[in-house]
Structure formats: structure tokens, C-alpha cells
Amino acid sequence: MRPLIGLSMDWDEEKNVHLIGAAYVEAVEEAGGIPLPLPSTEDEEVIDEWLDLVDGLVLTGGVDPDPAHFGEEPIPAMGRIVPSRDRTEIRLARSALRLDLPILAICRGIQVLNVAAGGTLYQDLQSQVPGVIKHYQAAPRWYPTHEIEIPPGTILARILGGTSFRVNSFHHQGLKGLAPGFRMSARSGDGVVEAIEGPGRYVVGVQWHPEAMWKKYPVHLELVTHLVRAAAG
Ligand code: MN
């Protein structure tokens, strides 16, 4: 049996549709998992039943988490929020951590994971971090536009087989205070946190989009392959 990997979905309230980027689904399949997209829901029992079913979890990219979840008022440069998706993903993340389910959190996902575990965010890097580089690229999705440094001895350094990479970048927010029990496992030259690792079998968050890069740069599929492998164990 291939491991069942839950993937959080976006929710478009105006069009009344749940959405998942095809690249996430394809990456999980390629890595040997069975993708199971999980829509936003107001029913907590539904979320808890999903967590009984799945062997691992991908928190996907999307719009900004509501800063109320980390005790802040919104600044003017804060983006769109989807309240029901916030609540669904925060419950998914907290329960998955408690159950020691393997988690891969991507872009918005790393931010949701950090907030769910008690961390905080910069609501907008450009207005809150002096000297910040461009983190919302105007280049093809697969194309790496900035450098990251990975500390030796991290899960990330082992999985990717190196300490220096170039990655794509589609975020205007970033991690500020790391959640207790988590550590930084990549940052860009301007000091912005680009990856974290948490306690458990495999709890990894990345600020870039590996699912959009692996066809050109196969090493990035390793992040998903290791999630599926941890989920199988
Ligand atoms: Mn970046």
C-alpha cells in the first residue's frame, strides 16, 4: 500500500469552489504517495477523521494567514485572508504534530505550521524587514531567483545533499518568531527564514515551491519523497 498523503486545499468563497494546484498532486504521485486533497471545513470532527486516515500531510501554498492567529492587528500591506482555510489548516497542523504525523509545509504552509505551533510572522517583508531582497519573483515558477544557506547537520542538508542552493520565491510574508521546538534550517542572504524543522519523524517547512521546481531540478522532489517515506514507516 502506498502511503496516503493529505493535501490542504484553497477555498474560493465567491466562486464556491475548493482548489488544489495540480503540481502538488503530481509531486506526491511521483514521490510514491496517494494524494488525498482535503477541503476547508467548519466541521472539526471531519478534520479529526481525516487525520485518522492519512499517513502524512502537505500544507500547501496560498494567501496570508490572519494575523489575529498570532495576536497582531493587520498592517496595510497584509494580503487576502481565507478564514475557513486558516481554521482548517491550523487544526490539521496542530493535530498532525500531536499525532507525530510526517508534515511537509510549503510557502503559506510553513507560515501556517509556524503559527499553529505558536510562532509569529512578518505580515509583509518589504515594509517590515530592512534590506530585504525580492521574494516575490517575476520569473517562471520553476526558475530559482535567490540563494539559500542551509546549516550543516539539519534534516534539510542531509536530504538535499548540500548547504547552498538557489530556490524560487513567491512570498511577501516571512517567519518572525520561530515556534517552540522548531529550528531554522535555511535562510536567504537577507536573513529571511526559508525553512524550518520541527520535532517528530519528519516535520519540514520550506518557504519556496519544490513542487514547481523538481522537473527541472530533481533534487527538490527529495523533500516530497522523504515525506512519503516517513509516512510509509
Ligand atoms: Mn524567498
PDB file of C-alpha atoms and ligand atoms in Angstrom:
ATOM      1  CA  MET A   1       0.000   0.000   0.000  1.00  0.00           C
ATOM      2  CA  ARG A   2       1.343   3.412  -0.975  1.00  0.00           C
ATOM      3  CA  PRO A   3       1.042   5.945   1.878  1.00  0.00           C
ATOM      4  CA  LEU A   4      -1.981   8.256   1.870  1.00  0.00           C
ATOM      5  CA  ILE A   5      -0.899  11.916   1.847  1.00  0.00           C
ATOM      6  CA  GLY A   6      -3.450  14.597   2.775  1.00  0.00           C
ATOM      7  CA  LEU A   7      -3.075  17.914   0.930  1.00  0.00           C
ATOM      8  CA  SER A   8      -4.739  21.073   2.206  1.00  0.00           C
ATOM      9  CA  MET A   9      -6.825  22.926  -0.402  1.00  0.00           C
ATOM     10  CA  ASP A  10      -7.614  26.545  -1.129  1.00  0.00           C
ATOM     11  CA  TRP A  11     -11.192  27.792  -0.736  1.00  0.00           C
ATOM     12  CA  ASP A  12     -12.716  30.366  -3.089  1.00  0.00           C
ATOM     13  CA  GLU A  13     -15.787  31.581  -1.248  1.00  0.00           C
ATOM     14  CA  GLU A  14     -17.057  33.799  -4.094  1.00  0.00           C
ATOM     15  CA  LYS A  15     -16.961  31.036  -6.716  1.00  0.00           C
ATOM     16  CA  ASN A  16     -17.909  28.420  -4.121  1.00  0.00           C
ATOM     17  CA  VAL A  17     -15.107  26.019  -5.148  1.00  0.00           C
ATOM     18  CA  HIS A  18     -12.280  24.194  -3.380  1.00  0.00           C
ATOM     19  CA  LEU A  19      -8.989  24.235  -5.295  1.00  0.00           C
ATOM     20  CA  ILE A  20      -5.684  22.378  -5.338  1.00  0.00           C
ATOM     21  CA  GLY A  21      -2.666  23.180  -7.518  1.00  0.00           C
ATOM     22  CA  ALA A  22      -2.021  20.270  -9.887  1.00  0.00           C
ATOM     23  CA  ALA A  23       1.736  20.425  -9.202  1.00  0.00           C
ATOM     24  CA  TYR A  24       1.217  19.324  -5.550  1.00  0.00           C
ATOM     25  CA  VAL A  25      -0.857  16.318  -6.605  1.00  0.00           C
ATOM     26  CA  GLU A  26       1.626  15.346  -9.298  1.00  0.00           C
ATOM     27  CA  ALA A  27       4.643  15.647  -6.950  1.00  0.00           C
ATOM     28  CA  VAL A  28       3.021  13.374  -4.328  1.00  0.00           C
ATOM     29  CA  GLU A  29       2.216  10.779  -7.011  1.00  0.00           C
ATOM     30  CA  GLU A  30       5.733  10.982  -8.450  1.00  0.00           C
ATOM     31  CA  ALA A  31       7.184  10.519  -4.940  1.00  0.00           C
ATOM     32  CA  GLY A  32       5.141   7.321  -4.462  1.00  0.00           C
ATOM     33  CA  GLY A  33       2.264   8.595  -2.325  1.00  0.00           C
ATOM     34  CA  ILE A  34      -1.509   8.592  -2.853  1.00  0.00           C
ATOM     35  CA  PRO A  35      -2.683  12.226  -2.856  1.00  0.00           C
ATOM     36  CA  LEU A  36      -5.860  12.991  -0.885  1.00  0.00           C
ATOM     37  CA  PRO A  37      -6.918  16.649  -1.213  1.00  0.00           C
ATOM     38  CA  LEU A  38      -8.621  17.979   1.945  1.00  0.00           C
ATOM     39  CA  PRO A  39     -11.042  20.910   1.503  1.00  0.00           C
ATOM     40  CA  SER A  40     -11.612  23.586   4.135  1.00  0.00           C
ATOM     41  CA  THR A  41     -14.396  22.688   6.533  1.00  0.00           C
ATOM     42  CA  GLU A  42     -16.140  24.119   9.589  1.00  0.00           C
ATOM     43  CA  ASP A  43     -16.643  20.587  10.952  1.00  0.00           C
ATOM     44  CA  GLU A  44     -13.777  19.711  13.308  1.00  0.00           C
ATOM     45  CA  GLU A  45     -14.890  16.087  13.515  1.00  0.00           C
ATOM     46  CA  VAL A  46     -14.312  15.804   9.753  1.00  0.00           C
ATOM     47  CA  ILE A  47     -10.748  17.087  10.187  1.00  0.00           C
ATOM     48  CA  ASP A  48     -10.079  14.621  13.003  1.00  0.00           C
ATOM     49  CA  GLU A  49     -11.373  11.708  10.890  1.00  0.00           C
ATOM     50  CA  TRP A  50      -9.095  12.749   8.016  1.00  0.00           C
ATOM     51  CA  LEU A  51      -6.131  12.645  10.396  1.00  0.00           C
ATOM     52  CA  ASP A  52      -7.023   9.059  11.310  1.00  0.00           C
ATOM     53  CA  LEU A  53      -6.961   8.177   7.607  1.00  0.00           C
ATOM     54  CA  VAL A  54      -3.817   9.854   6.305  1.00  0.00           C
ATOM     55  CA  ASP A  55      -0.189   8.772   6.813  1.00  0.00           C
ATOM     56  CA  GLY A  56       1.277  12.211   6.109  1.00  0.00           C
ATOM     57  CA  LEU A  57       0.282  15.800   5.400  1.00  0.00           C
ATOM     58  CA  VAL A  58       1.214  18.539   2.909  1.00  0.00           C
ATOM     59  CA  LEU A  59       0.269  22.096   3.865  1.00  0.00           C
ATOM     60  CA  THR A  60       0.122  23.904   0.514  1.00  0.00           C
ATOM     61  CA  GLY A  61       0.743  27.454  -0.685  1.00  0.00           C
ATOM     62  CA  GLY A  62      -1.790  30.281  -0.800  1.00  0.00           C
ATOM     63  CA  VAL A  63      -2.796  33.629   0.649  1.00  0.00           C
ATOM     64  CA  ASP A  64      -1.954  35.201   4.021  1.00  0.00           C
ATOM     65  CA  PRO A  65      -2.882  33.694   7.394  1.00  0.00           C
ATOM     66  CA  ASP A  66      -4.997  36.084   9.505  1.00  0.00           C
ATOM     67  CA  PRO A  67      -2.530  37.863  11.858  1.00  0.00           C
ATOM     68  CA  ALA A  68      -5.158  37.529  14.618  1.00  0.00           C
ATOM     69  CA  HIS A  69      -3.921  33.924  14.881  1.00  0.00           C
ATOM     70  CA  PHE A  70      -0.593  35.243  16.200  1.00  0.00           C
ATOM     71  CA  GLY A  71      -2.042  38.154  18.151  1.00  0.00           C
ATOM     72  CA  GLU A  72      -1.480  41.055  15.738  1.00  0.00           C
ATOM     73  CA  GLU A  73      -3.665  43.622  14.019  1.00  0.00           C
ATOM     74  CA  PRO A  74      -3.319  43.693  10.190  1.00  0.00           C
ATOM     75  CA  ILE A  75      -0.830  46.159   8.684  1.00  0.00           C
ATOM     76  CA  PRO A  76      -1.782  47.912   5.387  1.00  0.00           C
ATOM     77  CA  ALA A  77       0.405  45.642   3.201  1.00  0.00           C
ATOM     78  CA  MET A  78      -1.190  42.446   4.512  1.00  0.00           C
ATOM     79  CA  GLY A  79      -2.923  40.438   1.767  1.00  0.00           C
ATOM     80  CA  ARG A  80      -6.148  38.467   1.269  1.00  0.00           C
ATOM     81  CA  ILE A  81      -7.251  36.080   4.019  1.00  0.00           C
ATOM     82  CA  VAL A  82      -9.467  32.968   3.934  1.00  0.00           C
ATOM     83  CA  PRO A  83     -10.792  32.417   7.489  1.00  0.00           C
ATOM     84  CA  SER A  84     -12.155  28.907   6.973  1.00  0.00           C
ATOM     85  CA  ARG A  85      -8.901  27.713   5.394  1.00  0.00           C
ATOM     86  CA  ASP A  86      -6.919  29.197   8.325  1.00  0.00           C
ATOM     87  CA  ARG A  87      -9.037  27.329  10.872  1.00  0.00           C
ATOM     88  CA  THR A  88      -8.907  24.048   8.922  1.00  0.00           C
ATOM     89  CA  GLU A  89      -5.145  24.104   8.372  1.00  0.00           C
ATOM     90  CA  ILE A  90      -4.289  25.231  11.915  1.00  0.00           C
ATOM     91  CA  ARG A  91      -6.292  22.307  13.306  1.00  0.00           C
ATOM     92  CA  LEU A  92      -4.698  19.937  10.754  1.00  0.00           C
ATOM     93  CA  ALA A  93      -1.198  21.158  11.696  1.00  0.00           C
ATOM     94  CA  ARG A  94      -1.703  21.042  15.491  1.00  0.00           C
ATOM     95  CA  SER A  95      -3.283  17.586  15.383  1.00  0.00           C
ATOM     96  CA  ALA A  96      -0.647  16.232  12.983  1.00  0.00           C
ATOM     97  CA  LEU A  97       2.111  17.465  15.327  1.00  0.00           C
ATOM     98  CA  ARG A  98       0.385  15.869  18.313  1.00  0.00           C
ATOM     99  CA  LEU A  99      -0.063  12.584  16.401  1.00  0.00           C
ATOM    100  CA  ASP A 100       3.563  12.664  15.127  1.00  0.00           C
ATOM    101  CA  LEU A 101       2.383  12.546  11.504  1.00  0.00           C
ATOM    102  CA  PRO A 102       5.022  13.499   8.919  1.00  0.00           C
ATOM    103  CA  ILE A 103       4.413  17.038   7.575  1.00  0.00           C
ATOM    104  CA  LEU A 104       5.764  18.930   4.575  1.00  0.00           C
ATOM    105  CA  ALA A 105       4.701  22.583   4.697  1.00  0.00           C
ATOM    106  CA  ILE A 106       5.177  24.707   1.581  1.00  0.00           C
ATOM    107  CA  CYS A 107       5.150  28.553   1.312  1.00  0.00           C
ATOM    108  CA  ARG A 108       1.898  29.601   3.088  1.00  0.00           C
ATOM    109  CA  GLY A 109       2.209  26.120   4.636  1.00  0.00           C
ATOM    110  CA  ILE A 110       5.424  26.931   6.545  1.00  0.00           C
ATOM    111  CA  GLN A 111       3.732  30.090   7.828  1.00  0.00           C
ATOM    112  CA  VAL A 112       0.597  28.219   8.944  1.00  0.00           C
ATOM    113  CA  LEU A 113       2.726  25.486  10.557  1.00  0.00           C
ATOM    114  CA  ASN A 114       4.780  28.064  12.480  1.00  0.00           C
ATOM    115  CA  VAL A 115       1.681  29.971  13.640  1.00  0.00           C
ATOM    116  CA  ALA A 116      -0.171  26.751  14.569  1.00  0.00           C
ATOM    117  CA  ALA A 117       2.794  25.736  16.756  1.00  0.00           C
ATOM    118  CA  GLY A 118       2.993  29.152  18.471  1.00  0.00           C
ATOM    119  CA  GLY A 119       5.269  31.219  16.201  1.00  0.00           C
ATOM    120  CA  THR A 120       4.742  34.610  14.543  1.00  0.00           C
ATOM    121  CA  LEU A 121       5.095  36.126  11.034  1.00  0.00           C
ATOM    122  CA  TYR A 122       6.193  39.265   9.288  1.00  0.00           C
ATOM    123  CA  GLN A 123       2.941  40.336   7.629  1.00  0.00           C
ATOM    124  CA  ASP A 124       4.914  41.964   4.809  1.00  0.00           C
ATOM    125  CA  LEU A 125       8.681  41.551   4.422  1.00  0.00           C
ATOM    126  CA  GLN A 126       9.216  44.669   2.333  1.00  0.00           C
ATOM    127  CA  SER A 127       7.605  47.005   4.850  1.00  0.00           C
ATOM    128  CA  GLN A 128       8.918  45.252   7.978  1.00  0.00           C
ATOM    129  CA  VAL A 129      12.433  43.940   7.206  1.00  0.00           C
ATOM    130  CA  PRO A 130      15.129  46.481   6.216  1.00  0.00           C
ATOM    131  CA  GLY A 131      17.394  45.426   3.339  1.00  0.00           C
ATOM    132  CA  VAL A 132      15.153  42.576   2.213  1.00  0.00           C
ATOM    133  CA  ILE A 133      15.763  41.100  -1.271  1.00  0.00           C
ATOM    134  CA  LYS A 134      12.986  40.348  -3.803  1.00  0.00           C
ATOM    135  CA  HIS A 135      10.963  37.371  -2.512  1.00  0.00           C
ATOM    136  CA  TYR A 136       8.060  37.622  -4.961  1.00  0.00           C
ATOM    137  CA  GLN A 137       9.691  36.853  -8.269  1.00  0.00           C
ATOM    138  CA  ALA A 138       8.526  37.908 -11.724  1.00  0.00           C
ATOM    139  CA  ALA A 139      10.109  34.846 -13.352  1.00  0.00           C
ATOM    140  CA  PRO A 140       8.745  31.407 -14.369  1.00  0.00           C
ATOM    141  CA  ARG A 141       7.562  29.308 -11.397  1.00  0.00           C
ATOM    142  CA  TRP A 142      10.306  26.710 -11.793  1.00  0.00           C
ATOM    143  CA  TYR A 143      13.114  29.277 -12.019  1.00  0.00           C
ATOM    144  CA  PRO A 144      15.322  29.790  -8.938  1.00  0.00           C
ATOM    145  CA  THR A 145      15.872  33.511  -8.277  1.00  0.00           C
ATOM    146  CA  HIS A 146      17.634  33.649  -4.908  1.00  0.00           C
ATOM    147  CA  GLU A 147      20.219  31.864  -2.813  1.00  0.00           C
ATOM    148  CA  ILE A 148      19.615  29.963   0.441  1.00  0.00           C
ATOM    149  CA  GLU A 149      22.104  28.721   3.023  1.00  0.00           C
ATOM    150  CA  ILE A 150      21.346  25.516   4.940  1.00  0.00           C
ATOM    151  CA  PRO A 151      23.142  24.869   8.248  1.00  0.00           C
ATOM    152  CA  PRO A 152      25.103  21.576   8.256  1.00  0.00           C
ATOM    153  CA  GLY A 153      23.583  18.873  10.455  1.00  0.00           C
ATOM    154  CA  THR A 154      19.988  19.720   9.568  1.00  0.00           C
ATOM    155  CA  ILE A 155      17.484  17.277   8.032  1.00  0.00           C
ATOM    156  CA  LEU A 156      17.426  19.597   5.022  1.00  0.00           C
ATOM    157  CA  ALA A 157      21.212  19.464   4.476  1.00  0.00           C
ATOM    158  CA  ARG A 158      21.045  15.650   4.594  1.00  0.00           C
ATOM    159  CA  ILE A 159      18.043  15.325   2.265  1.00  0.00           C
ATOM    160  CA  LEU A 160      19.218  17.864  -0.317  1.00  0.00           C
ATOM    161  CA  GLY A 161      22.855  16.796  -0.025  1.00  0.00           C
ATOM    162  CA  GLY A 162      24.336  20.282   0.327  1.00  0.00           C
ATOM    163  CA  THR A 163      24.277  23.571   2.215  1.00  0.00           C
ATOM    164  CA  SER A 164      23.880  26.096  -0.596  1.00  0.00           C
ATOM    165  CA  PHE A 165      21.055  26.172  -3.164  1.00  0.00           C
ATOM    166  CA  ARG A 166      19.075  28.549  -5.332  1.00  0.00           C
ATOM    167  CA  VAL A 167      15.283  28.473  -4.980  1.00  0.00           C
ATOM    168  CA  ASN A 168      12.169  30.070  -6.436  1.00  0.00           C
ATOM    169  CA  SER A 169      10.328  32.616  -4.303  1.00  0.00           C
ATOM    170  CA  PHE A 170       6.641  33.597  -4.234  1.00  0.00           C
ATOM    171  CA  HIS A 171       6.061  35.042  -0.774  1.00  0.00           C
ATOM    172  CA  HIS A 172       5.669  38.556   0.617  1.00  0.00           C
ATOM    173  CA  GLN A 173       5.386  37.320   4.207  1.00  0.00           C
ATOM    174  CA  GLY A 174       8.002  35.508   6.272  1.00  0.00           C
ATOM    175  CA  LEU A 175       8.640  33.833   9.615  1.00  0.00           C
ATOM    176  CA  LYS A 176       9.434  36.160  12.542  1.00  0.00           C
ATOM    177  CA  GLY A 177       9.382  34.314  15.873  1.00  0.00           C
ATOM    178  CA  LEU A 178      10.012  30.580  15.421  1.00  0.00           C
ATOM    179  CA  ALA A 179       7.570  28.268  17.195  1.00  0.00           C
ATOM    180  CA  PRO A 180       8.924  26.486  20.300  1.00  0.00           C
ATOM    181  CA  GLY A 181      10.589  23.184  19.375  1.00  0.00           C
ATOM    182  CA  PHE A 182      11.368  24.328  15.810  1.00  0.00           C
ATOM    183  CA  ARG A 183      14.690  25.380  14.348  1.00  0.00           C
ATOM    184  CA  MET A 184      15.737  27.392  11.321  1.00  0.00           C
ATOM    185  CA  SER A 185      17.063  25.123   8.577  1.00  0.00           C
ATOM    186  CA  ALA A 186      17.568  27.559   5.711  1.00  0.00           C
ATOM    187  CA  ARG A 187      17.773  31.300   5.237  1.00  0.00           C
ATOM    188  CA  SER A 188      18.380  33.716   2.402  1.00  0.00           C
ATOM    189  CA  GLY A 189      21.216  36.251   2.344  1.00  0.00           C
ATOM    190  CA  ASP A 190      18.997  38.958   3.865  1.00  0.00           C
ATOM    191  CA  GLY A 191      18.331  36.783   6.920  1.00  0.00           C
ATOM    192  CA  VAL A 192      14.765  35.757   5.982  1.00  0.00           C
ATOM    193  CA  VAL A 193      13.916  32.244   7.239  1.00  0.00           C
ATOM    194  CA  GLU A 194      13.462  29.954   4.212  1.00  0.00           C
ATOM    195  CA  ALA A 195      12.994  26.608   6.008  1.00  0.00           C
ATOM    196  CA  ILE A 196      12.282  25.153   9.457  1.00  0.00           C
ATOM    197  CA  GLU A 197      12.378  21.703  11.039  1.00  0.00           C
ATOM    198  CA  GLY A 198      10.212  20.579  13.909  1.00  0.00           C
ATOM    199  CA  PRO A 199      10.063  17.679  16.335  1.00  0.00           C
ATOM    200  CA  GLY A 200       8.892  14.302  15.086  1.00  0.00           C
ATOM    201  CA  ARG A 201       9.532  11.779  12.335  1.00  0.00           C
ATOM    202  CA  TYR A 202       9.635  14.344   9.522  1.00  0.00           C
ATOM    203  CA  VAL A 203       8.360  17.869  10.086  1.00  0.00           C
ATOM    204  CA  VAL A 204       9.788  20.210   7.458  1.00  0.00           C
ATOM    205  CA  GLY A 205       8.618  23.593   6.237  1.00  0.00           C
ATOM    206  CA  VAL A 206      10.040  25.409   3.209  1.00  0.00           C
ATOM    207  CA  GLN A 207       9.285  28.921   2.028  1.00  0.00           C
ATOM    208  CA  TRP A 208       9.939  28.046  -1.644  1.00  0.00           C
ATOM    209  CA  HIS A 209       7.914  25.827  -4.005  1.00  0.00           C
ATOM    210  CA  PRO A 210       9.719  22.486  -4.589  1.00  0.00           C
ATOM    211  CA  GLU A 211       6.651  21.098  -6.421  1.00  0.00           C
ATOM    212  CA  ALA A 212       7.229  23.729  -9.133  1.00  0.00           C
ATOM    213  CA  MET A 213      10.993  23.027  -9.418  1.00  0.00           C
ATOM    214  CA  TRP A 214      11.560  19.262  -9.410  1.00  0.00           C
ATOM    215  CA  LYS A 215      11.010  18.667 -13.122  1.00  0.00           C
ATOM    216  CA  LYS A 216      13.957  20.965 -13.879  1.00  0.00           C
ATOM    217  CA  TYR A 217      15.874  20.364 -10.620  1.00  0.00           C
ATOM    218  CA  PRO A 218      15.117  16.779  -9.472  1.00  0.00           C
ATOM    219  CA  VAL A 219      16.765  17.254  -6.036  1.00  0.00           C
ATOM    220  CA  HIS A 220      13.709  19.236  -4.925  1.00  0.00           C
ATOM    221  CA  LEU A 221      11.463  16.159  -5.224  1.00  0.00           C
ATOM    222  CA  GLU A 222      13.523  14.691  -2.339  1.00  0.00           C
ATOM    223  CA  LEU A 223      11.505  16.849   0.084  1.00  0.00           C
ATOM    224  CA  VAL A 224       8.330  15.036  -1.013  1.00  0.00           C
ATOM    225  CA  THR A 225       9.996  11.619  -1.357  1.00  0.00           C
ATOM    226  CA  HIS A 226      11.180  11.830   2.271  1.00  0.00           C
ATOM    227  CA  LEU A 227       7.691  12.820   3.410  1.00  0.00           C
ATOM    228  CA  VAL A 228       6.228   9.758   1.652  1.00  0.00           C
ATOM    229  CA  ARG A 229       8.992   7.529   3.038  1.00  0.00           C
ATOM    230  CA  ALA A 230       8.387   8.796   6.604  1.00  0.00           C
ATOM    231  CA  ALA A 231       4.645   8.316   6.080  1.00  0.00           C
ATOM    232  CA  ALA A 232       5.246   4.697   4.976  1.00  0.00           C
ATOM    233  CA  GLY A 233       7.344   3.952   8.082  1.00  0.00           C
TER     234      GLY A 233
HETATM  235 MN    MN B   1      12.255  33.599  -0.686  1.00  0.00          MN
END
